[in-house]
XYZ file of C-alpha atoms in Angstrom:
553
model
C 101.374 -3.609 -156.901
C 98.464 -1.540 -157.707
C 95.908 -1.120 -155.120
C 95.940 -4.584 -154.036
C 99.718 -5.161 -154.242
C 102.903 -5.150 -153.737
C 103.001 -3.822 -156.455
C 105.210 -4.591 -153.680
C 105.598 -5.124 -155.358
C 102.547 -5.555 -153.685
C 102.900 -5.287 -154.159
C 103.267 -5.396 -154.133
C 101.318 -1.168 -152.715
C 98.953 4.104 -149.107
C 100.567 7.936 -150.051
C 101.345 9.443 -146.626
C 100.259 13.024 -145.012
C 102.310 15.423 -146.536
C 103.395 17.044 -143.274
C 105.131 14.116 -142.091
C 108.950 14.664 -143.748
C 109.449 17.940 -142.166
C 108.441 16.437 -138.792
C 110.830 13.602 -138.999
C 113.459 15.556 -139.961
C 113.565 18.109 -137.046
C 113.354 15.482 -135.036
C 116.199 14.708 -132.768
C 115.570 11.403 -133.172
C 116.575 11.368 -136.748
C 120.186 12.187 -136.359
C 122.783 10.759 -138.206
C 124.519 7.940 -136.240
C 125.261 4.331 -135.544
C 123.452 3.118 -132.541
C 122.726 -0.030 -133.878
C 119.149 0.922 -134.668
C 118.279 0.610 -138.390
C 116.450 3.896 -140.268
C 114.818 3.172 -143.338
C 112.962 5.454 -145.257
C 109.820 4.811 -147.367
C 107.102 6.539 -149.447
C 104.075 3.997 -148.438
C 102.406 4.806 -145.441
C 99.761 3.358 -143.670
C 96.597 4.132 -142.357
C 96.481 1.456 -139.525
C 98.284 -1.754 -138.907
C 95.401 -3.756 -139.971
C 95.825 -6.160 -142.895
C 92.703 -6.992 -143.074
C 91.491 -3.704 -143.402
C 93.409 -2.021 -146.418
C 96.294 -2.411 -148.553
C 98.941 0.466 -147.771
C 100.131 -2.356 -144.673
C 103.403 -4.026 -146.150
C 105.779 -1.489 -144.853
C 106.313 -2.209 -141.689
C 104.305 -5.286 -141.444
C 105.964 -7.709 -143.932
C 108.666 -7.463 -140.297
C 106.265 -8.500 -137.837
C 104.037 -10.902 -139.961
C 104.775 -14.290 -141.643
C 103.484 -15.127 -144.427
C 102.764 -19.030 -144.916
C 104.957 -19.835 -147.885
C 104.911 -16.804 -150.336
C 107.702 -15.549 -152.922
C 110.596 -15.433 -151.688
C 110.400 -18.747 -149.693
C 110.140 -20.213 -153.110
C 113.199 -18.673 -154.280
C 115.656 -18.801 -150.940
C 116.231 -21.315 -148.972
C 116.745 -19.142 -146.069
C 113.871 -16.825 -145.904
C 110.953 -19.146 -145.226
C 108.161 -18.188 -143.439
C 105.570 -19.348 -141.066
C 105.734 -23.114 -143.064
C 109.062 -24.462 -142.642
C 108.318 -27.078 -145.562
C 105.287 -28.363 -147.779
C 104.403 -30.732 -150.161
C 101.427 -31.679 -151.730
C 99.732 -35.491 -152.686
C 99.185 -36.779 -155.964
C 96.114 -36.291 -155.897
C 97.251 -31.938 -156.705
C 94.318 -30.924 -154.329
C 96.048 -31.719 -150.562
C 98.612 -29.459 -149.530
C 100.494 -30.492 -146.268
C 102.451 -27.502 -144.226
C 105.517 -29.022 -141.292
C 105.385 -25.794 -139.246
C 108.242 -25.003 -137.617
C 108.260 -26.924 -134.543
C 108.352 -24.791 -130.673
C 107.807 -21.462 -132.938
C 106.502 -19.027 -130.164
C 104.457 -15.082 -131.268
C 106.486 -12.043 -129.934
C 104.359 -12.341 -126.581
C 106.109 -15.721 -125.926
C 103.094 -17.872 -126.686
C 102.909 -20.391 -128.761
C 102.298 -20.188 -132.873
C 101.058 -23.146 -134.064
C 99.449 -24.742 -136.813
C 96.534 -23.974 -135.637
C 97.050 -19.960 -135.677
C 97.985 -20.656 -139.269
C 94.066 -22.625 -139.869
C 92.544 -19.818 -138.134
C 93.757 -17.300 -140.405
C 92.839 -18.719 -143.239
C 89.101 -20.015 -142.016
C 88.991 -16.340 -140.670
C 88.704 -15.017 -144.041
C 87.043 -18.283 -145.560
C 84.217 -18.293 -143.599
C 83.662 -14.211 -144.187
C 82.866 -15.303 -148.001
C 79.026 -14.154 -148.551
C 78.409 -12.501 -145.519
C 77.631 -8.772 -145.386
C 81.309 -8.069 -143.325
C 83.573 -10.215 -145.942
C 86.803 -9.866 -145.513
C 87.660 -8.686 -149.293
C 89.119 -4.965 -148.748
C 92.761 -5.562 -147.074
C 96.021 -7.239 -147.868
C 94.899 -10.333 -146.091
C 91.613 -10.917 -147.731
C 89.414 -13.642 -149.094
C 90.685 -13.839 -152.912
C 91.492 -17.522 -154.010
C 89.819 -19.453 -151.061
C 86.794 -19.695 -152.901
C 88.767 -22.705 -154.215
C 89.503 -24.108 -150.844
C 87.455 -27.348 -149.537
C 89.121 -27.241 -146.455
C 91.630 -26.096 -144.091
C 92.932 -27.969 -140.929
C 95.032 -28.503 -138.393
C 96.228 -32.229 -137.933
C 98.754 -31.124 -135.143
C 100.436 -28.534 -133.615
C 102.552 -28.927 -136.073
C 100.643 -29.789 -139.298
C 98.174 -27.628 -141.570
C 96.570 -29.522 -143.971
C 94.772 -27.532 -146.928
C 92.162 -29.384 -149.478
C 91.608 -27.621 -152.725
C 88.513 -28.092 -154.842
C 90.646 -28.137 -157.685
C 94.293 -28.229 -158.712
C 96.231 -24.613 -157.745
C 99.360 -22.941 -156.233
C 97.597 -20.874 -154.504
C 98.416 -22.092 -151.013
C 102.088 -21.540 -150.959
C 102.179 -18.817 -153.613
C 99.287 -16.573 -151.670
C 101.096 -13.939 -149.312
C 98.475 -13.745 -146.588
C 99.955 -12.574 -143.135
C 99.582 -15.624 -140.223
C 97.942 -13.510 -136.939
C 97.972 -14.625 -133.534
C 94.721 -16.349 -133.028
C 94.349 -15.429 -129.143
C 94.793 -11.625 -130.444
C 91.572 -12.154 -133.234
C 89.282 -14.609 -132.163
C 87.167 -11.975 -130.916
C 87.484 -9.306 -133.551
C 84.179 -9.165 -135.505
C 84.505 -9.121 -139.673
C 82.751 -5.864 -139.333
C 85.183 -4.365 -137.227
C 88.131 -6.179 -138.697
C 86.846 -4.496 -142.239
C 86.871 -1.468 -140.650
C 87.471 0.237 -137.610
C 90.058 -2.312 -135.626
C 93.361 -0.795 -136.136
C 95.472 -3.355 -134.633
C 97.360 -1.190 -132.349
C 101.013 -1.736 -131.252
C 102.877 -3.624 -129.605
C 101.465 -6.145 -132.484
C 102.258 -9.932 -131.932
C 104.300 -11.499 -134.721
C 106.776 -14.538 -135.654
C 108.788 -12.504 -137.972
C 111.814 -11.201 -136.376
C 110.744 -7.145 -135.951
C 107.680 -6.417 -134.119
C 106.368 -3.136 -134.407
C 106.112 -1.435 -130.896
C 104.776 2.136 -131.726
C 103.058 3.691 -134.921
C 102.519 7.025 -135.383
C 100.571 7.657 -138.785
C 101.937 9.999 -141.220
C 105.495 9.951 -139.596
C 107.361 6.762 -138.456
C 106.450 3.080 -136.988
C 109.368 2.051 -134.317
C 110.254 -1.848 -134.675
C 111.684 -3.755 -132.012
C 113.658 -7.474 -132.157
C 111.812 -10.131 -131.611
C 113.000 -12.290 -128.695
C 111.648 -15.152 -129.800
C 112.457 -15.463 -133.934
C 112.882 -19.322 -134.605
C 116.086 -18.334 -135.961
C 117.157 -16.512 -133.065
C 116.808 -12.539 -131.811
C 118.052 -9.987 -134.646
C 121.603 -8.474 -133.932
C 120.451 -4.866 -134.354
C 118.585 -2.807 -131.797
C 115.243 -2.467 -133.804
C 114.507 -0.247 -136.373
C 112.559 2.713 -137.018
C 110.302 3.570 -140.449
C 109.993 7.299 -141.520
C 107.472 7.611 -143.609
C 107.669 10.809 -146.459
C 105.470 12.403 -149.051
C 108.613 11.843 -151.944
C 112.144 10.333 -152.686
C 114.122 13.535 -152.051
C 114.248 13.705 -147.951
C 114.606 9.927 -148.402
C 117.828 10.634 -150.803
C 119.431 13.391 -148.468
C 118.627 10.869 -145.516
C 120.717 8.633 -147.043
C 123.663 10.991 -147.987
C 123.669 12.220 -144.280
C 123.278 9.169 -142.953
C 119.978 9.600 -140.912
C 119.027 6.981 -142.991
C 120.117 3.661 -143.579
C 118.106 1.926 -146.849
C 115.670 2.484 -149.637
C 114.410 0.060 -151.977
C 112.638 2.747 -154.224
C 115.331 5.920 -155.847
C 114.662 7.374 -159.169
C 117.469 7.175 -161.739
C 119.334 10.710 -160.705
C 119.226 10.173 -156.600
C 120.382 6.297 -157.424
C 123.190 7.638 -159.597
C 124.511 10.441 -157.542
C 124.364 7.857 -154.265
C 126.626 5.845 -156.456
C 129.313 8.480 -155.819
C 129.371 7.782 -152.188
C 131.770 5.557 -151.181
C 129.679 5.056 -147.848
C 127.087 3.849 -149.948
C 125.953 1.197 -151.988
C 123.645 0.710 -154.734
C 122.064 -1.750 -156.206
C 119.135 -2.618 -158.705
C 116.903 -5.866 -158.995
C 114.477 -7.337 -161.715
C 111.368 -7.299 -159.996
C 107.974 -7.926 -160.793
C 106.941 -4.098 -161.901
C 105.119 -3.816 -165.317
C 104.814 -0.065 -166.420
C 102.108 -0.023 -169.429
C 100.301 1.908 -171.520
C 96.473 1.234 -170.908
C 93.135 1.940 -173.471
C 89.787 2.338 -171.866
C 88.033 -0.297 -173.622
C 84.612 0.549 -171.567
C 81.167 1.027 -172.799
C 78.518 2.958 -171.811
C 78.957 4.385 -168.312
C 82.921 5.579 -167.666
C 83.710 5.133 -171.714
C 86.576 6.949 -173.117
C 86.024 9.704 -175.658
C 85.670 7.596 -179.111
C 85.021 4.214 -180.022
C 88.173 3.944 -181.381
C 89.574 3.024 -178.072
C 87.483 -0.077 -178.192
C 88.922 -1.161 -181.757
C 91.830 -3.932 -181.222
C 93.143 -2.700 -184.902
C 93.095 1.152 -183.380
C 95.198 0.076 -180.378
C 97.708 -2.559 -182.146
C 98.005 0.583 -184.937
C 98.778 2.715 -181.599
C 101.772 -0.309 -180.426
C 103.936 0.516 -183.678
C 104.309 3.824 -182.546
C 105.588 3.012 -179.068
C 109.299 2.588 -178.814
C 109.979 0.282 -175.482
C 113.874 0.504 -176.264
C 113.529 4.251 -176.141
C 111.834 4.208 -172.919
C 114.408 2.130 -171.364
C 117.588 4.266 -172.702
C 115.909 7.773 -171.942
C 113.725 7.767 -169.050
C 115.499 4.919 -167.708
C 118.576 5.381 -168.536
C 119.377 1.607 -168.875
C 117.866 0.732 -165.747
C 114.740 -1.876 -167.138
C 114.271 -4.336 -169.517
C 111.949 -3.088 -172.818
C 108.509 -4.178 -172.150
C 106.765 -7.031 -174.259
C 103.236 -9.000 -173.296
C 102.103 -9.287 -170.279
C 104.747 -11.613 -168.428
C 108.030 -9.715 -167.204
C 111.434 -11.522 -167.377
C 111.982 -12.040 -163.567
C 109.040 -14.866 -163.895
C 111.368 -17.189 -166.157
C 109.803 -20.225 -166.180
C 106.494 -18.250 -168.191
C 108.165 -15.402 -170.094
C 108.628 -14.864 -173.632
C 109.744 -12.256 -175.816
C 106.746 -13.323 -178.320
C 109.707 -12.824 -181.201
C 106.899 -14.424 -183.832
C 104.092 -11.986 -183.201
C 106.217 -8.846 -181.909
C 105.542 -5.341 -183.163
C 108.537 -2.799 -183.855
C 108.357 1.065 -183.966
C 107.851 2.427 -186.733
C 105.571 5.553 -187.255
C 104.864 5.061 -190.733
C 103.663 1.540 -190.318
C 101.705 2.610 -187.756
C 100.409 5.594 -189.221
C 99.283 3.061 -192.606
C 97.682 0.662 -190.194
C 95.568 3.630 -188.441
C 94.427 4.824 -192.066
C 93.842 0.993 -193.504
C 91.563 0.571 -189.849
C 89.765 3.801 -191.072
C 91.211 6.230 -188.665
C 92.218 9.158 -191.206
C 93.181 13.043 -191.258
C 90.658 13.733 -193.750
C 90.876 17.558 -194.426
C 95.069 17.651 -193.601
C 94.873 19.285 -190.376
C 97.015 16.602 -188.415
C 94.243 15.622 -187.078
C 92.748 12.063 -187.403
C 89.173 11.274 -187.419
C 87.070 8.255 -185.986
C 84.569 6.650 -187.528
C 82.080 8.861 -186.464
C 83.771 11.904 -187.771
C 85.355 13.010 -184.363
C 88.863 14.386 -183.939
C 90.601 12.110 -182.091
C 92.034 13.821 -178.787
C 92.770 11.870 -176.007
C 93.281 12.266 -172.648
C 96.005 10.377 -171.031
C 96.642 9.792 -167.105
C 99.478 8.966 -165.132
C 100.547 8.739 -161.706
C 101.713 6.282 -159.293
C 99.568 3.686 -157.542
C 99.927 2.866 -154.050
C 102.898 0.013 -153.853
C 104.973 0.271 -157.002
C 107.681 2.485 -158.267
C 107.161 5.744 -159.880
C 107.251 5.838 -163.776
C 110.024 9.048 -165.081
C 107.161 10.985 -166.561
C 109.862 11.527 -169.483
C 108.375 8.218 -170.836
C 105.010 9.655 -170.772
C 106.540 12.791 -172.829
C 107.502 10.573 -175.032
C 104.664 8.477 -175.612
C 102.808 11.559 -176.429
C 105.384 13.090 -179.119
C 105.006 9.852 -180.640
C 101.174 9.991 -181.007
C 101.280 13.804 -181.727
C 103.211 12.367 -184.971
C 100.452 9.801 -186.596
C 98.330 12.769 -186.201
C 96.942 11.810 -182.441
C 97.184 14.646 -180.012
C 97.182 13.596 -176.187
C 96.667 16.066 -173.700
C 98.303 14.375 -169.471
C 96.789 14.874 -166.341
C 99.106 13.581 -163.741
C 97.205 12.749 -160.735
C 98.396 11.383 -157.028
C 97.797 7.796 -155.823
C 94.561 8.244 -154.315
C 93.182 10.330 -157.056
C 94.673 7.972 -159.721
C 92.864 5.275 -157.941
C 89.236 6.593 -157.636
C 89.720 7.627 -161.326
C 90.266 4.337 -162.807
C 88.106 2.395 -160.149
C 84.964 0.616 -162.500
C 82.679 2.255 -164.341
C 80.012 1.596 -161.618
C 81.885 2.534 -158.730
C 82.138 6.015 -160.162
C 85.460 5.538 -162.172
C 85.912 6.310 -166.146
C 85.284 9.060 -168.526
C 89.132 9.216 -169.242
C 91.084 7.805 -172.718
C 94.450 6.847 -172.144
C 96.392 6.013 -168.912
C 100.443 4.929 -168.159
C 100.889 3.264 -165.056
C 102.363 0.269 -163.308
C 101.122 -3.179 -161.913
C 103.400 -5.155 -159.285
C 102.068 -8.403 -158.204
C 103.779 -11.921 -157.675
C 105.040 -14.458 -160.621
C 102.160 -17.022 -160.098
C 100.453 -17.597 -162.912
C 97.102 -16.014 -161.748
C 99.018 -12.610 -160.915
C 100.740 -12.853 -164.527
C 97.359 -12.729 -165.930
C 95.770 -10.380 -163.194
C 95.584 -7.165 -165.723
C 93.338 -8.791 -167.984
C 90.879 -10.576 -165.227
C 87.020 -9.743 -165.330
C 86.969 -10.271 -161.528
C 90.186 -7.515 -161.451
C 88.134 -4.840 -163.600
C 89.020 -1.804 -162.198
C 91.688 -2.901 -159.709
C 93.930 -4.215 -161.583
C 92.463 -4.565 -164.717
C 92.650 -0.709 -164.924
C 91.726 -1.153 -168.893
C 88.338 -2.520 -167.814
C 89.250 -5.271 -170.817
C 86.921 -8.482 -171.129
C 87.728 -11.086 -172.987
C 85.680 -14.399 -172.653
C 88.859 -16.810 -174.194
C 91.304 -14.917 -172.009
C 89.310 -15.761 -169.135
C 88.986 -19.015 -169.834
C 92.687 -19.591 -169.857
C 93.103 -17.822 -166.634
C 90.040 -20.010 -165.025
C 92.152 -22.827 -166.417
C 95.810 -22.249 -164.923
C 93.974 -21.120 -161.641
C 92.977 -24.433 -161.707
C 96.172 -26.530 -162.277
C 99.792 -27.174 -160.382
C 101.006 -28.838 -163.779
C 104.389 -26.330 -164.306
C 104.023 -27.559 -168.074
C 100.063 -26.710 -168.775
C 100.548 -23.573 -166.796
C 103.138 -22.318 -168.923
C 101.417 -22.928 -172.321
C 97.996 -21.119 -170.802
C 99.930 -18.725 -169.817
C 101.819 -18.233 -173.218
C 97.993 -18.666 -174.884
C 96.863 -15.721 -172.817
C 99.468 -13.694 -173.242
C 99.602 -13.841 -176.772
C 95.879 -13.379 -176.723
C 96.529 -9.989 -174.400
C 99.051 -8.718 -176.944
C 97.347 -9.276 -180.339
C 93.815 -7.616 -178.773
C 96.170 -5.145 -176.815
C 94.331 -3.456 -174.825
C 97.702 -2.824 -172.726
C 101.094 -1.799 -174.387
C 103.636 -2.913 -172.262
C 106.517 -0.275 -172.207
C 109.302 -1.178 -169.512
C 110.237 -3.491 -166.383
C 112.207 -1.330 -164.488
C 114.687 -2.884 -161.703
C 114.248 -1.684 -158.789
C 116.954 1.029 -157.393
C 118.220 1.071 -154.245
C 121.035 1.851 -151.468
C 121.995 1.349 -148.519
C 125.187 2.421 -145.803
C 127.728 0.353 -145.363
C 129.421 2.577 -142.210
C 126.882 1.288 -139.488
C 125.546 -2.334 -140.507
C 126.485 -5.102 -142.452
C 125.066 -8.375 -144.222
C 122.361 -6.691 -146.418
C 122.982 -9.792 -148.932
C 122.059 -9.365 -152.475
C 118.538 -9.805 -154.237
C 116.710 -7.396 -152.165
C 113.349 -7.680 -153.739
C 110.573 -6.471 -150.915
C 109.014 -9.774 -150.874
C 109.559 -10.544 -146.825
C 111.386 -9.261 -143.986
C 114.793 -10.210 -145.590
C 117.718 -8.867 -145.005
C 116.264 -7.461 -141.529
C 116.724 -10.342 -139.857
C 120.323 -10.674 -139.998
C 122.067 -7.232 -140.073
C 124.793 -6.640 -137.997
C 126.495 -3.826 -136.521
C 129.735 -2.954 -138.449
């Protein structure tokens, strides 16, 4: 999830202080045992517990907060959230939510339909005002669509849409107590309310202490509708990179990560204390051209040129990527949609490129982008050299790309006679960088990153939104049909119409290319198996899950 995800991935998903690991670890806290309390470690850290304030907040509040409905409701039975059930009328614009009936917040009092209306009006009645609530994880995107939200009972939300959408069960807003934020202004809740611990929360940890840069403490909630956790409460270390997280692991100060690279994933493996495991998730690593003009344009025109960029696709190999810097761990990239969202993806077999450097080296020269004097060299249409600058990093929220792909990529281009010169940049950095033209970002060519955001047909098409220019649409890529087909499956619950706009965008997306999808990696993980037991399987990041029901071994 970049910058407003999760990304997870969310992802969604803040880079922590850099001082923080060696803390933790001298800490006597942080020795290796099994006292029931589970240590994870995690590279996203955040600056506050806020969500309505920034985006870093996932880790550790996806444990304390609910969401309504969300992902992984959808997909399991047993990990709903806040909604215990919904269904919506045939007229496609009234949603109804059973909530799950006695529910009680952390503090014992009651959560109610009516927290869940209050959140959501919360936000929907920032929308125009000078304070909107439109920088955090829980934040007024989509509601613009919303007619009305209400609650017909304790029990019972009711939400009206102006228009067909799935956007109230697949939106992943956080339910908040409304007797803790009734009295929280927008500007302050924007801002400068950091939402200190002990937080109030129907999910089943509740963090009790936060210390930024270095660890939030969870503890069980007492009151989880399905009853307290088993464990003791758990405790999130938060590092500047994987390796402490990997030696945690080996030691056995730590219990779980959700994030390894390919070596520390394969050499836990060995452990037979450990287990591994990978997962298709929603991460798209791609290869993005900065289409802008005027302020924050890239260095030639040519990056503006749809025949330039599909020329630049041919010389991509995807299967390469996967075998070398993966090493097997992610599926080739295509078009925009990644194979975890099944009931939209498609390998686009009719209109598909393939590597090869000679056919893309002949469709660079028929496009008019030649070495004309034989110095390996080619030449816009201006009569510059082309030399591009390419950027990489890793955005807050996703998984790191092997920066072996990136080497790659640019021995590739260095062969059609395109030299690339990478600046790797940190999260923060990366972000201000490719931020729009007129909030300061630009001025750069080339740039390989990832995007992690939900399967709904909205976040499928997120990279090539004008509203997402520089957030997620980091190629700053307009396209008046595209958008049309986006404003058109935000606007319908039809499974059948969604999937063909989707399929009419994405093809769209790929021919014009102003991404090259190169990989969806699986997510790599591990976990002990000498201190708890009943992590389950599909451990994606998209709610509390397995948290809730560990037990001690």
């Amino acid at each position: 999830m970049k910058k407003s995800n999760f990304s997870r991935r969310a992802a969604l998903k803040t880079m922590l202080m850099g001082s923080a690991a060696p803390l933790v670890l001298r800490s006597t806290a942080f020795a290796a045992s099994c006292d029931n309390i589970v240590r994870i470690g995690t590279t996203s850290s955040p600056a506050s517990l806020n969500p309505f304030a920034g985006w870093g907040v996932v880790t550790p509040l996806w444990f304390t907060y609910d969401m309504l409905v969300g992902v992984d409701a959808q997909r399991h039975p047993d990990r709903k959230g806040f909604a215990k059930e919904w269904s919506v009328a045939a007229d496609q614009l009234t949603w109804t939510f059973k909530i799950w009936p006695g529910m009680k917040w952390s503090d014992g009092q009651p959560a109610t339909a009516r927290d869940a209306a209050f959140t959501y009006n919360y936000l929907r009645d920032s929308i125009g005002k000078p304070d909107e609530l439109n920088v955090g994880f829980n934040n007024t995107g989509g509601l613009e669509n919303v007619e009305s939200i209400s609650a017909l009972d304790d029990e019972t939300l009711q939400i009206v849409t102006k228009s067909p959408t799935r956007w109230p069960v697949d939106n992943y807003i956080m339910m908040v107590p409304e007797h803790v934020w009734k009295d929280i202004s927008y500007a302050d809740a924007r801002s400068t309310f950091r939402n200190d611990p002990p937080l109030v929360g129907t999910a089943p940890m509740i963090v009790a202490e936060f210390k930024q840069g270095q660890f939030a403490r969870l503890t069980p909630n007492p009151y989880f509708r399905a009853g307290q956790p088993a464990t003791a409460g758990m405790i999130c270390y938060f590092f500047s990179t994987l390796d402490p997280i990997a030696q945690g692991l080996k030691s056995g100060s730590l219990h779980y990560n959700g994030s390894l690279t390919v070596a520390q994933w394969a050499d836990l493996s060995k452990d037979p204390d450990i287990a591994v495991f990978e997962s298709r998730v929603e991460q798209r690593d791609y290869l993005a051209f900065n289409t802008a003009t005027g302020k924050g344009a890239g260095s030639t025109k040519a990056l503006r040129d749809p025949a330039f960029r599909d020329a630049i696709g041919y010389a991509i190999d995807q299967k390469a990527i996967v075998d070398r810097a993966y090493r097997g761990h992610a599926d080739p990239g295509v078009g925009l949609v990644m194979p975890v969202a099944a009931d939209y993806y498609s390998d686009l077999s009719d209109i598909r490129r393939h590597f090869d450097l000679k056919e893309a080296a002949r469709r660079l020269d028929a496009a008019g982008y030649r070495d004309t004097n034989g110095d390996g060299v080619r030449k816009d249409k201006e009569g510059k050299k082309i030399q591009l600058e390419l950027l990489t990093g890793t955005f807050s929220g996703v998984s790191g790309i092997p920066l072996a792909a990136v080497q790659l990529i640019a021995g590739w281009l260095q062969q059609i006679g395109i030299p690339v010169s990478v600046t790797q940049m940190d999260s923060g950095a990366l972000t201000a960088r490719t931020a729009a033209p007129a909030r300061g970002g630009g001025d750069w060519d080339m740039l390989v990153a990832s995007n992690w955001r939900s399967t709904s047909p909205h976040d499928l098409l997120i990279l090539g939104s004008n509203k997402a220019v520089g957030i997620e649409n980091t190629s700053y890529w307009t396209n008046e049909k595209f958008n049309k087909y986006l404003a058109e499956v935000d606007g319908t619950v039809d499974l059948k119409k969604s999937q063909e706009l989707v399929d009419q965008a994405a093809r769209l997306a790929y021919t014009e290319a102003p991404y090259i999808i190169l990989s969806y990696p699986f997510t790599l993980g591990a976990y002990r198996k000498d201190c708890f037991k009943g992590w389950g399987t599909d451990l994606t990041g998209w709610s509390y899950f397995p948290f809730d029901r560990l037990e001690p071994v």
